[in-house]
CSV table of C-alpha atoms in Angstrom, one decimal:
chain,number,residue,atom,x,y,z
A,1327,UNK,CA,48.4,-65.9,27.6
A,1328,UNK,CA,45.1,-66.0,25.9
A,1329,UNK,CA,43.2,-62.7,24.6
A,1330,UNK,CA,40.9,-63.6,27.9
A,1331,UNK,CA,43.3,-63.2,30.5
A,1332,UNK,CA,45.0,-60.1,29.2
A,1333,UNK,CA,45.0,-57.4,32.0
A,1334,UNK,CA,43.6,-54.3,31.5
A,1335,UNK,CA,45.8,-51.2,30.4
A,1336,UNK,CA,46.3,-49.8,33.9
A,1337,UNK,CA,44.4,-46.1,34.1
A,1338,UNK,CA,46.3,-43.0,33.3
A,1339,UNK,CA,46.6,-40.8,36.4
A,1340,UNK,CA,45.3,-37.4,35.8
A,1341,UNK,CA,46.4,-34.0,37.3
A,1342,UNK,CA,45.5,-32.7,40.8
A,1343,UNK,CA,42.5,-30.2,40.4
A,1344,UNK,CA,43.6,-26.7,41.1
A,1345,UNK,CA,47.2,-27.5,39.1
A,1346,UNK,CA,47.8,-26.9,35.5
A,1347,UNK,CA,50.4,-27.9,32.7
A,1348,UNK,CA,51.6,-24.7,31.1
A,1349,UNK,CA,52.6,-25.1,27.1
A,1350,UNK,CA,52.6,-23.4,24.1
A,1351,UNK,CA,51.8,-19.5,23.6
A,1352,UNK,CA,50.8,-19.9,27.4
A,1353,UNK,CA,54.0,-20.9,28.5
A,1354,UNK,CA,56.0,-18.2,26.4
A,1355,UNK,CA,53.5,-15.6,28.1
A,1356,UNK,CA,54.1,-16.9,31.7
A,1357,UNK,CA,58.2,-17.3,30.5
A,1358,UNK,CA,57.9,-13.3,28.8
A,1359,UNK,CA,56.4,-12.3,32.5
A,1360,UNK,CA,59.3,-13.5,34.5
A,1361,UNK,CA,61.9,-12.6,32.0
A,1362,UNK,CA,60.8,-9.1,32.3
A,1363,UNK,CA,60.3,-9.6,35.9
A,1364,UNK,CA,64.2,-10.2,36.0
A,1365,UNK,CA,65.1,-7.9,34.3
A,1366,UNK,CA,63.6,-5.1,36.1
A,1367,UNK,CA,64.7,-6.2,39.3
A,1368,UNK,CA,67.8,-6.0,37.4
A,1369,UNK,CA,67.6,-2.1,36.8
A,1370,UNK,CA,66.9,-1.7,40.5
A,1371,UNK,CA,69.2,-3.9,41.7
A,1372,UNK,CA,66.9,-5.8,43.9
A,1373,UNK,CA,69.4,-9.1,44.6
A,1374,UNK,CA,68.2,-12.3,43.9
A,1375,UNK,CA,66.7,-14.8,46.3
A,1376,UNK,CA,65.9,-19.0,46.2
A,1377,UNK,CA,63.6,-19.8,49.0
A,1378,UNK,CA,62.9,-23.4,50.2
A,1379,UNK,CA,59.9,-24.4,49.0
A,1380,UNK,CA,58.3,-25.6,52.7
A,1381,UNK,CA,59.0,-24.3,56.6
A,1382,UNK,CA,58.0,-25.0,59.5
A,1383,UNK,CA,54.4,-24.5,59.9
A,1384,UNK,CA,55.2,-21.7,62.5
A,1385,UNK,CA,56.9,-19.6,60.1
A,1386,UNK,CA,53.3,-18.9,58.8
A,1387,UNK,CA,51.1,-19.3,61.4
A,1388,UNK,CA,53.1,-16.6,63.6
A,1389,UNK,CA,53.3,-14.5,60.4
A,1390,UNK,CA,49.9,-15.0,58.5
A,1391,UNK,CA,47.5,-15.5,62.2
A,1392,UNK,CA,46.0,-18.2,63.3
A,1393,UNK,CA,42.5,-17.3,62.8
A,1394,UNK,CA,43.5,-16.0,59.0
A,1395,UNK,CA,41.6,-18.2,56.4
A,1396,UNK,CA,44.7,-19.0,55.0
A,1397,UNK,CA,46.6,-20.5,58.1
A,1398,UNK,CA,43.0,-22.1,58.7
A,1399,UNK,CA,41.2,-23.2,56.2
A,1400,UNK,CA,44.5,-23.1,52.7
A,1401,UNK,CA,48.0,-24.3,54.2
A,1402,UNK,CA,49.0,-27.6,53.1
A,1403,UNK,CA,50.6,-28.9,56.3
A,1404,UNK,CA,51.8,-32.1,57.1
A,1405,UNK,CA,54.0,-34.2,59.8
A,1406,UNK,CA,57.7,-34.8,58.7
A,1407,UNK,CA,59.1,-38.3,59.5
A,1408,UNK,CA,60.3,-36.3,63.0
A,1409,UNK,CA,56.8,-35.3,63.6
A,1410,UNK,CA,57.5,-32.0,63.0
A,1411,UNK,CA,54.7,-29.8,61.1
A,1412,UNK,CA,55.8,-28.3,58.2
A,1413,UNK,CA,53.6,-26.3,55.7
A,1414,UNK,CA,54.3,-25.9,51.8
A,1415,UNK,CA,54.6,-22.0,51.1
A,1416,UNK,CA,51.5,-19.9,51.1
A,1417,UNK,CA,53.3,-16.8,50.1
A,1418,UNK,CA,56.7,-15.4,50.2
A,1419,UNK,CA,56.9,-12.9,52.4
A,1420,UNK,CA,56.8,-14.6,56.0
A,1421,UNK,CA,60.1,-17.0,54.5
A,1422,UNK,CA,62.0,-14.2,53.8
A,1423,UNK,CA,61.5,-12.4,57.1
A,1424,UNK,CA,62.9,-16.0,58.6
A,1425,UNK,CA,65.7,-15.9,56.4
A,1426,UNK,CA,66.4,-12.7,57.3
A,1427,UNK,CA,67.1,-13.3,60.8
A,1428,UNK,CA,68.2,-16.6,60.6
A,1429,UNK,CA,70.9,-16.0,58.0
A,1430,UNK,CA,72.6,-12.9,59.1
A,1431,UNK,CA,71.0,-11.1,56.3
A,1432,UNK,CA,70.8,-7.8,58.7
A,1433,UNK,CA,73.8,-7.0,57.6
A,1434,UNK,CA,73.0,-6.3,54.2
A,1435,UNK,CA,70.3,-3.9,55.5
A,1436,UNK,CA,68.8,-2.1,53.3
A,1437,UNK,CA,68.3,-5.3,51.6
A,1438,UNK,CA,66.6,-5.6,48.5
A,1439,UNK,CA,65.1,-9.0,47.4
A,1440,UNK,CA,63.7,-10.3,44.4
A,1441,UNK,CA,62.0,-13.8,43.8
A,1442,UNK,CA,59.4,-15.7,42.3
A,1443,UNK,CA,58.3,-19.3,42.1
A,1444,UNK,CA,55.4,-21.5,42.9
A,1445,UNK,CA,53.2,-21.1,46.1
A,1446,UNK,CA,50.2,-23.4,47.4
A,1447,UNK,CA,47.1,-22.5,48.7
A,1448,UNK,CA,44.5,-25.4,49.3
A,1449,UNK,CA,41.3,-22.9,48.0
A,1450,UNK,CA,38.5,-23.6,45.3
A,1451,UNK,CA,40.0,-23.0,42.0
A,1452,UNK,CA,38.8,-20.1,39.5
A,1453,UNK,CA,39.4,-18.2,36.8
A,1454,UNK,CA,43.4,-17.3,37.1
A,1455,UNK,CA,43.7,-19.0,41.0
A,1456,UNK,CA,45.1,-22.2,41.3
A,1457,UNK,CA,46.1,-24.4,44.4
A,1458,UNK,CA,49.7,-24.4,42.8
A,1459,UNK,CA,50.1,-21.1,41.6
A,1460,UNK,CA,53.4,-18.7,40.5
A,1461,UNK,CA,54.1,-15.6,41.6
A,1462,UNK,CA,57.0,-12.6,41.2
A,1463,UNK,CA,57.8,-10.8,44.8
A,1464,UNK,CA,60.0,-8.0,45.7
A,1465,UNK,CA,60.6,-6.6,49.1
A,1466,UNK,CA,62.9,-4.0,51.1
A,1467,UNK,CA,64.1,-5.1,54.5
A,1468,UNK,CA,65.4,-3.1,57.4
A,1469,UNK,CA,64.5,0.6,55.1
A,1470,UNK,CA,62.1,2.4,57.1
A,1471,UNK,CA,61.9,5.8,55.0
A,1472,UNK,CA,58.8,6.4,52.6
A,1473,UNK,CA,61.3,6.2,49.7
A,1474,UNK,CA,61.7,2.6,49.9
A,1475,UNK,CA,58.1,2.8,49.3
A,1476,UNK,CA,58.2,4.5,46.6
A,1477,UNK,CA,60.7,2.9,44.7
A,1478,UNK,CA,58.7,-0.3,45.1
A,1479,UNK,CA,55.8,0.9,43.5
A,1480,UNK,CA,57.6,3.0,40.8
A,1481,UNK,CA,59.4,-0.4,40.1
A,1482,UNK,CA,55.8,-2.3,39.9
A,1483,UNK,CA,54.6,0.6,37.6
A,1484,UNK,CA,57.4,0.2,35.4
A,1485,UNK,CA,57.3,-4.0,35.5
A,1486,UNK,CA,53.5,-3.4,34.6
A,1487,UNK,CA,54.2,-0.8,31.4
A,1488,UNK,CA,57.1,-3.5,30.4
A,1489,UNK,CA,54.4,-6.1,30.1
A,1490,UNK,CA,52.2,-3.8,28.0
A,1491,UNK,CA,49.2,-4.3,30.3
A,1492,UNK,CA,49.4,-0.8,31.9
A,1493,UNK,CA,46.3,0.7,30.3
A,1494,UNK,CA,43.6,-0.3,32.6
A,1495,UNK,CA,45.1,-1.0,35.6
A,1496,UNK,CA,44.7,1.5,38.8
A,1497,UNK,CA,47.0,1.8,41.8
A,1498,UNK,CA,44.9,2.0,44.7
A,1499,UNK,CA,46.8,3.3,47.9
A,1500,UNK,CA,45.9,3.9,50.9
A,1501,UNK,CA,47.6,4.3,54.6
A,1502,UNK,CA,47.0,2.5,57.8
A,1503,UNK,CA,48.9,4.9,59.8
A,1504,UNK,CA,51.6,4.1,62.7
A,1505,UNK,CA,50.8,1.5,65.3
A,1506,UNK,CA,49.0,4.7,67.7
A,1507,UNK,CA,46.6,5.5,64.8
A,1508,UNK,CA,46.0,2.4,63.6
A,1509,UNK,CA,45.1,1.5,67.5
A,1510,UNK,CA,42.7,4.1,67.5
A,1511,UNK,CA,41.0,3.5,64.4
A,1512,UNK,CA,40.6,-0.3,65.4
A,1513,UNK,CA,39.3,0.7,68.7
A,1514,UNK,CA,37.1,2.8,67.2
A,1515,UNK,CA,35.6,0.4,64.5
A,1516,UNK,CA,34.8,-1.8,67.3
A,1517,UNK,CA,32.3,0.3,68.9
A,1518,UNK,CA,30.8,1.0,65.2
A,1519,UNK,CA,30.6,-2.4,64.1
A,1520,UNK,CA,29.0,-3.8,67.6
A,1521,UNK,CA,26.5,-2.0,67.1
A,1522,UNK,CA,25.3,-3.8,64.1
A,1523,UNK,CA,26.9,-6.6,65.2
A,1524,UNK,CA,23.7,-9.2,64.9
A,1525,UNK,CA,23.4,-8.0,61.0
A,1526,UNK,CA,26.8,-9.1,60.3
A,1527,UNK,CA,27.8,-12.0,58.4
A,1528,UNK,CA,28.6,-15.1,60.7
A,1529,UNK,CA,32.4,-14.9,59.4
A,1530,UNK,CA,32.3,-10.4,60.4
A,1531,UNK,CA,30.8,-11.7,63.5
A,1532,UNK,CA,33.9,-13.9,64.4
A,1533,UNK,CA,36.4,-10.7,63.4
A,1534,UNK,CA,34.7,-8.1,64.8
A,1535,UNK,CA,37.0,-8.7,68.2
A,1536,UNK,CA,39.6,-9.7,66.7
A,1537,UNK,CA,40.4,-8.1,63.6
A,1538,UNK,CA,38.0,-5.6,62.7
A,1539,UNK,CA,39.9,-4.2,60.1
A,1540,UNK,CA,38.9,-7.2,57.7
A,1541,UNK,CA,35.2,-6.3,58.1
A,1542,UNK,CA,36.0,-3.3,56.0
A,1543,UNK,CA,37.2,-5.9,53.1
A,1544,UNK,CA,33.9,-8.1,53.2
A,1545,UNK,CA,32.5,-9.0,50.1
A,1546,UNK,CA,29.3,-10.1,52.0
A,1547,UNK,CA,26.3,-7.5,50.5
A,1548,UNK,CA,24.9,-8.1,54.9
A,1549,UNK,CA,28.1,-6.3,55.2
A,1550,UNK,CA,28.2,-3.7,52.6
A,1551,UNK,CA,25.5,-2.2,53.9
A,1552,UNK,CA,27.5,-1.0,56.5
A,1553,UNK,CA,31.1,-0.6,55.9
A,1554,UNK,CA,30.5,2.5,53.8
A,1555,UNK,CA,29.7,4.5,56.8
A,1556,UNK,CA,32.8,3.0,59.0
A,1557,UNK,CA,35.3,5.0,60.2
A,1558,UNK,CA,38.2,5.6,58.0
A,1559,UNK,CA,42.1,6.1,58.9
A,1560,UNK,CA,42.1,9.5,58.2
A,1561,UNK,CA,40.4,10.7,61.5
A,1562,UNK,CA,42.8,9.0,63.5
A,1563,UNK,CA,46.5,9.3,61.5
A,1564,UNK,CA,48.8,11.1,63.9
A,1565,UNK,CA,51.1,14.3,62.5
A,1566,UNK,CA,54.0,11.3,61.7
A,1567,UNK,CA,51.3,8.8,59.5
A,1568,UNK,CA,50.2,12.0,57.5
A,1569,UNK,CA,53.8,12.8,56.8
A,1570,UNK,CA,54.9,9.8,55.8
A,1571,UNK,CA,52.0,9.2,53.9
A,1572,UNK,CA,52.5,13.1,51.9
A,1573,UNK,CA,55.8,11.8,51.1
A,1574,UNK,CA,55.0,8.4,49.5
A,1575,UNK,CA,52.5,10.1,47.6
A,1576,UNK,CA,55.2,13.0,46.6
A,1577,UNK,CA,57.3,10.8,45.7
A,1578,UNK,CA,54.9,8.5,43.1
A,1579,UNK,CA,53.9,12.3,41.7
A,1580,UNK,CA,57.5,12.6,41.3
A,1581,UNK,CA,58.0,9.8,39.4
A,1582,UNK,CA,54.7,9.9,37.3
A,1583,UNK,CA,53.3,6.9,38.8
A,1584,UNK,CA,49.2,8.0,39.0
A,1585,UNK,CA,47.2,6.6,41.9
A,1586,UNK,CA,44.2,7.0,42.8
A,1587,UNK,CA,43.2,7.0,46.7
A,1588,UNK,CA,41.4,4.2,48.2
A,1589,UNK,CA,40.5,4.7,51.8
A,1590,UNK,CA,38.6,1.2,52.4
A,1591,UNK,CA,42.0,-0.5,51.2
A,1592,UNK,CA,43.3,-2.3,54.6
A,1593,UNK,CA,45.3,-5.4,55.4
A,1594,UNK,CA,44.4,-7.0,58.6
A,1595,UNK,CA,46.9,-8.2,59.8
A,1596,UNK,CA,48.7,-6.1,63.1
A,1597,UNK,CA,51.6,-5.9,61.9
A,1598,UNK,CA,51.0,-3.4,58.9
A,1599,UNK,CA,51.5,-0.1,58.8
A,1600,UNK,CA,51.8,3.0,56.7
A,1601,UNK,CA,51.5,2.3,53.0
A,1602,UNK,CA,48.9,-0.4,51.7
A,1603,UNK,CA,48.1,-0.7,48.1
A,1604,UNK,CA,46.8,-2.9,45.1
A,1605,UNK,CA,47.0,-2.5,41.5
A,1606,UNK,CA,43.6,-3.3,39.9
A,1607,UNK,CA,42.5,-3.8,36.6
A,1608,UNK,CA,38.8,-4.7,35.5
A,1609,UNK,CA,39.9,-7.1,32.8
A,1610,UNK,CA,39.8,-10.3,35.1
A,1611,UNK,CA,36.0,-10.4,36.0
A,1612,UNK,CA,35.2,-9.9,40.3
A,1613,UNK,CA,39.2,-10.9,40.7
A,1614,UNK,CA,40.4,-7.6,39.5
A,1615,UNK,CA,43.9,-7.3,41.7
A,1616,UNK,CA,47.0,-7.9,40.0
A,1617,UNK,CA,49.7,-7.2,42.2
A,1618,UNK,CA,49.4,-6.3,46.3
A,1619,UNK,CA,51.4,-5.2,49.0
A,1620,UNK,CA,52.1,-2.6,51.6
A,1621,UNK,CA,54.5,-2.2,54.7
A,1622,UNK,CA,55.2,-4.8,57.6
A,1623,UNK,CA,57.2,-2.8,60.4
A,1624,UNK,CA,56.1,-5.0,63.0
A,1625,UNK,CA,56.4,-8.8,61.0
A,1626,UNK,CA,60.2,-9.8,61.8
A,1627,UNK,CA,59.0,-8.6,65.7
A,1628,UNK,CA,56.4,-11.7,65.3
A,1629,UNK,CA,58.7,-14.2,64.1
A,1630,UNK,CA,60.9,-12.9,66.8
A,1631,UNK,CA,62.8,-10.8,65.8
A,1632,UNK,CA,64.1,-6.9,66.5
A,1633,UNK,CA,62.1,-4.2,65.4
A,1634,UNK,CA,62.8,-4.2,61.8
A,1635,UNK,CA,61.0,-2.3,58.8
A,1636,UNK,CA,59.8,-3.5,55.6
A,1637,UNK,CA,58.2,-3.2,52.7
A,1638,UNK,CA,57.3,-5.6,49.9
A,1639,UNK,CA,54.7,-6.3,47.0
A,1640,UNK,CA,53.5,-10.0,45.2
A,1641,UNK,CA,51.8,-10.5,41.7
A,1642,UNK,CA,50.1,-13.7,40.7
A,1643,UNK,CA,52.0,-14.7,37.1
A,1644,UNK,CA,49.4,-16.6,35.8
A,1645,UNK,CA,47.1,-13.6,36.4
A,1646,UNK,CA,49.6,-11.1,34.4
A,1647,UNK,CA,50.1,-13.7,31.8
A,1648,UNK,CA,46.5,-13.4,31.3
A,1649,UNK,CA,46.4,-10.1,30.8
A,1650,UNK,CA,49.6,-10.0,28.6
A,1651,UNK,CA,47.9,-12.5,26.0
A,1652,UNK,CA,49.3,-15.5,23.6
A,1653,UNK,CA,52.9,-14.7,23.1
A,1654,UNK,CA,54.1,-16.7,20.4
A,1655,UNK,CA,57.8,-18.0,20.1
A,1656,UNK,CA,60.4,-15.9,18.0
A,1657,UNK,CA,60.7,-16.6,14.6
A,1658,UNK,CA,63.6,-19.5,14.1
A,1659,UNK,CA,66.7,-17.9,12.6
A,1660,UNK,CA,67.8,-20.8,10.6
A,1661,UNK,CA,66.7,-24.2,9.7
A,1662,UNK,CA,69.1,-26.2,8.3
A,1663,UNK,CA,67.7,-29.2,5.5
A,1664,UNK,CA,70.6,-32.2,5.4
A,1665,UNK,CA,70.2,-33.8,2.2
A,1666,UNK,CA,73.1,-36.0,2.1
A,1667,UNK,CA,73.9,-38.1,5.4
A,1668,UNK,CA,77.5,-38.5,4.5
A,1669,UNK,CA,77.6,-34.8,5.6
A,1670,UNK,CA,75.9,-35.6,9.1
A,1671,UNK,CA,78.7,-34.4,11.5
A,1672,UNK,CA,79.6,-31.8,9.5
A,1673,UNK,CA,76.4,-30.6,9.8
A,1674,UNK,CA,75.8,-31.0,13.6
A,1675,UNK,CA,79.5,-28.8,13.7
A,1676,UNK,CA,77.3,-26.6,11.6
A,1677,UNK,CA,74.2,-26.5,14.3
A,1678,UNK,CA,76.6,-26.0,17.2
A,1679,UNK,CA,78.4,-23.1,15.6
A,1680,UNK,CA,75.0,-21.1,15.0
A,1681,UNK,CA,73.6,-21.8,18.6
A,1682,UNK,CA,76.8,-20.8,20.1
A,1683,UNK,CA,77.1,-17.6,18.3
A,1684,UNK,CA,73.5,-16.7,19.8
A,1685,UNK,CA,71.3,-18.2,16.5
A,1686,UNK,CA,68.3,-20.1,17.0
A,1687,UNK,CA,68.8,-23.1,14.6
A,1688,UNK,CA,67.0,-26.6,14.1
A,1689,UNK,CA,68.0,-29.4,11.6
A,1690,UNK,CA,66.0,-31.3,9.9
A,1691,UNK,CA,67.9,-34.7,9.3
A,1692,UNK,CA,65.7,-37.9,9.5
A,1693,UNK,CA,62.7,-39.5,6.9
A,1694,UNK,CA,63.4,-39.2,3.3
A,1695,UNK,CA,66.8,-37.3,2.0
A,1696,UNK,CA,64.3,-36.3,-0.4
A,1697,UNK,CA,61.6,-35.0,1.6
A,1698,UNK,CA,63.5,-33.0,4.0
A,1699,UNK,CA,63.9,-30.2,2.3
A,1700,UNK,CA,60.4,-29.1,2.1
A,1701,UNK,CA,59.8,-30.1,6.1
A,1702,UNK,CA,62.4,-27.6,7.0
A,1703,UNK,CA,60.4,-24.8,4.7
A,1704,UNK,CA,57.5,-25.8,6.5
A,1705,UNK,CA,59.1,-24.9,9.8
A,1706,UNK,CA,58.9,-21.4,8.9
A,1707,UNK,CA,62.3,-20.0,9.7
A,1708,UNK,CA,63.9,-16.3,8.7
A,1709,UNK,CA,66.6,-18.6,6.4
A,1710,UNK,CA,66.8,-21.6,4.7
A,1711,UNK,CA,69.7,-23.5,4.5
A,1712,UNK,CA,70.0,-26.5,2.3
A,1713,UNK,CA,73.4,-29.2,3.0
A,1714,UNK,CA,74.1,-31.3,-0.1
A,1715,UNK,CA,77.3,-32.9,-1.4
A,1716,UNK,CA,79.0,-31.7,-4.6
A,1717,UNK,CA,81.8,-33.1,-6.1
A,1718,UNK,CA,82.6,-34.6,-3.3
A,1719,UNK,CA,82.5,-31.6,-1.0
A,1720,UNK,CA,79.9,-30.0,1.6
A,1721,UNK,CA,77.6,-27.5,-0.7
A,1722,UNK,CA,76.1,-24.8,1.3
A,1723,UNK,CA,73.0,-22.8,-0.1
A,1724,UNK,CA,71.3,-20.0,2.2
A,1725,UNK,CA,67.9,-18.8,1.2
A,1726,UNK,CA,65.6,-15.5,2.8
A,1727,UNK,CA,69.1,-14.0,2.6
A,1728,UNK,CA,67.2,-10.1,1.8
A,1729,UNK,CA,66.8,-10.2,5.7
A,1730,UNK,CA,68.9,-9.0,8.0
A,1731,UNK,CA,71.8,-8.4,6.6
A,1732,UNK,CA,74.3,-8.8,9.6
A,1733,UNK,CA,72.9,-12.4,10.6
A,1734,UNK,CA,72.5,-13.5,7.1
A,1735,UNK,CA,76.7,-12.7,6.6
A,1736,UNK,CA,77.2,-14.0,10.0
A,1737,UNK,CA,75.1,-17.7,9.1
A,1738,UNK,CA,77.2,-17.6,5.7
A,1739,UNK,CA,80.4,-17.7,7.4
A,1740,UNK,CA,79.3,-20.3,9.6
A,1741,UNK,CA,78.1,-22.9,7.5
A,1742,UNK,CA,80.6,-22.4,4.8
A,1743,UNK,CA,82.6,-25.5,3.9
């Protein structure tokens, strides 16, 4: 084939916007989030949970509501080979609630869960939101007492001081009463908000009916202007709400978890109640929430279900990992510099040995005999160890041996001939 008619190198596909390859100090970050993540859960022995990856698209429209921008506008649905819809995860919560019922889990009630993974959301990308993104979730199933509240959000606190990213982050809690008083307070935000309803945004406009509690979240300055006069829960929270809210409260106090109050906080969806709440930082720009959640007594109902109470939170892990910084790997315990191949698979025994007994060890065993020795010092590990033959025999010398004591002893006895 002449130069001519050679084909052209075919084009190099490139990632899907709103995705991201995660490497380097990034990766150790986002790897140092859930690590600590499971670890925690660990301590509260929330049980762990693998959820499929996509359901059926009614899992999440039932759950999240149809006229929600994310069942709307953010799901990634599409037709199985059966023609059924299914819809790759928008979140975790409305999957668990399935598996919940459709696994017996009742049993197991008070369940606690723990899990994390990647979610999809088809929105425009920005700084720390992507279309695939990862996040760490905990919930408490069929525990309708304010402690399971609490522990939750003592368990967050303590996940967020772990990370080192405490200073500067606010809880912000608030409480959307029992299904009477949140009733009341919808009904009565109706009347306020129809009022204005002409210098509403178009998108206010469309909720006031429907789900007037999400007016009170606008970002929209047409709406601003008028949700700080709006009704708040408090009016309308029966004698029950109140209690249950003192005790949530009492018990964060208790634990030395500060909050702050925040009586504009809602979610909109019917089936919250009691205990709403974000934990906010100002060290992400407008996008300042860094982990969410709140109480669903009436979610399981809508996937239909029994009356069953819950109570769960969600944090973004790309966000945390933002705030947690470059993490940079641990130092390498040993490097190991081969400078005669005869001694190869005495060597790899070597290698294996270390890494079994919990050492983090590389080899350097390729390029010049000569050479090698200086690209293992260049690797910047703890120790040195340098494999050459004398007399015949494997000779073994071990250098940065003034650290740690106890590992340097324990990398002697392993490599010694």
């Amino acid at each position: 084939m002449s130069k001519d008619s050679t084909p052209p190198a075919p084009a190099t596909p490139q990632a899907i916007r709103g995705t991201q390859d995660i490497f380097g100090p990034d990766a150790e970050a986002f790897a140092f989030v859930v690590e600590t993540f499971e670890r925690v859960r660990r301590l509260y022995r929330f049980r762990r949970a693998e959820m499929p990856v996509f359901e059926k698209t009614a899992v999440f429209s039932r759950s999240l509501g149809e006229t929600t921008d994310v069942v709307s506008k953010e799901m990634y649905s599409f037709e199985d080979r059966g023609g059924e819809s299914l819809t790759l995860r928008p979140e975790f919560t409305a999957g668990i609630a399935r598996a919940y019922l459709t696994n017996g889990w009742q049993q197991h009630a008070p369940l606690k869960l723990a899990t994390h993974g990647p979610l999809f959301r088809y929105e425009r990308p920005q700084k720390g939101r992507y279309r695939q993104f990862h996040q760490i979730d905990a919930e408490i199933l069929g525990a309708a007492e304010p402690q399971a509240d609490v522990e939750l959000l003592v368990m967050a606190d303590q996940i967020l001081k772990e990370l080192g990213i405490a200073d500067g982050v606010t809880l912000h809690l608030n409480t959307l009463g029992d299904a009477p008083s949140r009733e009341a307070w919808r009904a009565a935000l109706i009347d306020y908000f129809r009022a204005v309803k002409g210098e509403l945004s178009e998108d206010s406009q469309e909720r006031l009916e429907k789900n007037p509690l999400r007016i009170l979240d606008s970002k929209d300055p047409r709406d601003k202007v008028f949700t700080a006069d709006a009704p708040m829960i408090d009016a309308f929270l029966s004698d029950e709400a109140q209690s249950f809210f003192a005790k949530v409260t009492a018990g964060l106090d208790a634990a030395g978890v500060s909050w702050t109050r925040a009586p504009a906080l809602v979610r909109g969806l019917d089936y919250y109640r009691h205990t709403a709440f974000e934990f906010v930082t100002d060290r992400l720009g407008a996008q300042g929430t860094v982990l969410g959640g709140g109480r669903y007594d009436g979610l399981i109902e809508a996937l239909g279900g029994p009356h069953t109470p819950a109570v769960g939170w969600a944090a973004g892990i790309e966000r945390l990992a933002m705030l947690v910084g470059d993490k940079v790997e641990a130092p390498l315990d040993v490097v190991i510099a081969l400078e005669s191949d005869v001694l190869l698979e005495f060597a790899i025994a070597r290698l294996t040995q270390l890494r079994r007994a919990g050492l983090s060890a590389e080899m350097v065993a390729s390029g010049s005999p000569k050479k090698r020795f200086d690209k293992a010092a260049k690797m910047g590990a703890v120790r040195l160890a340098s494999i050459s033959e004398r007399d015949g025999k494997p000779f073994v010398n071990v250098r940065g041996e003034n650290v740690d004591d106890a590992r340097t002893a324990l990398i002697h006895g392993i490599l010694a001939p």
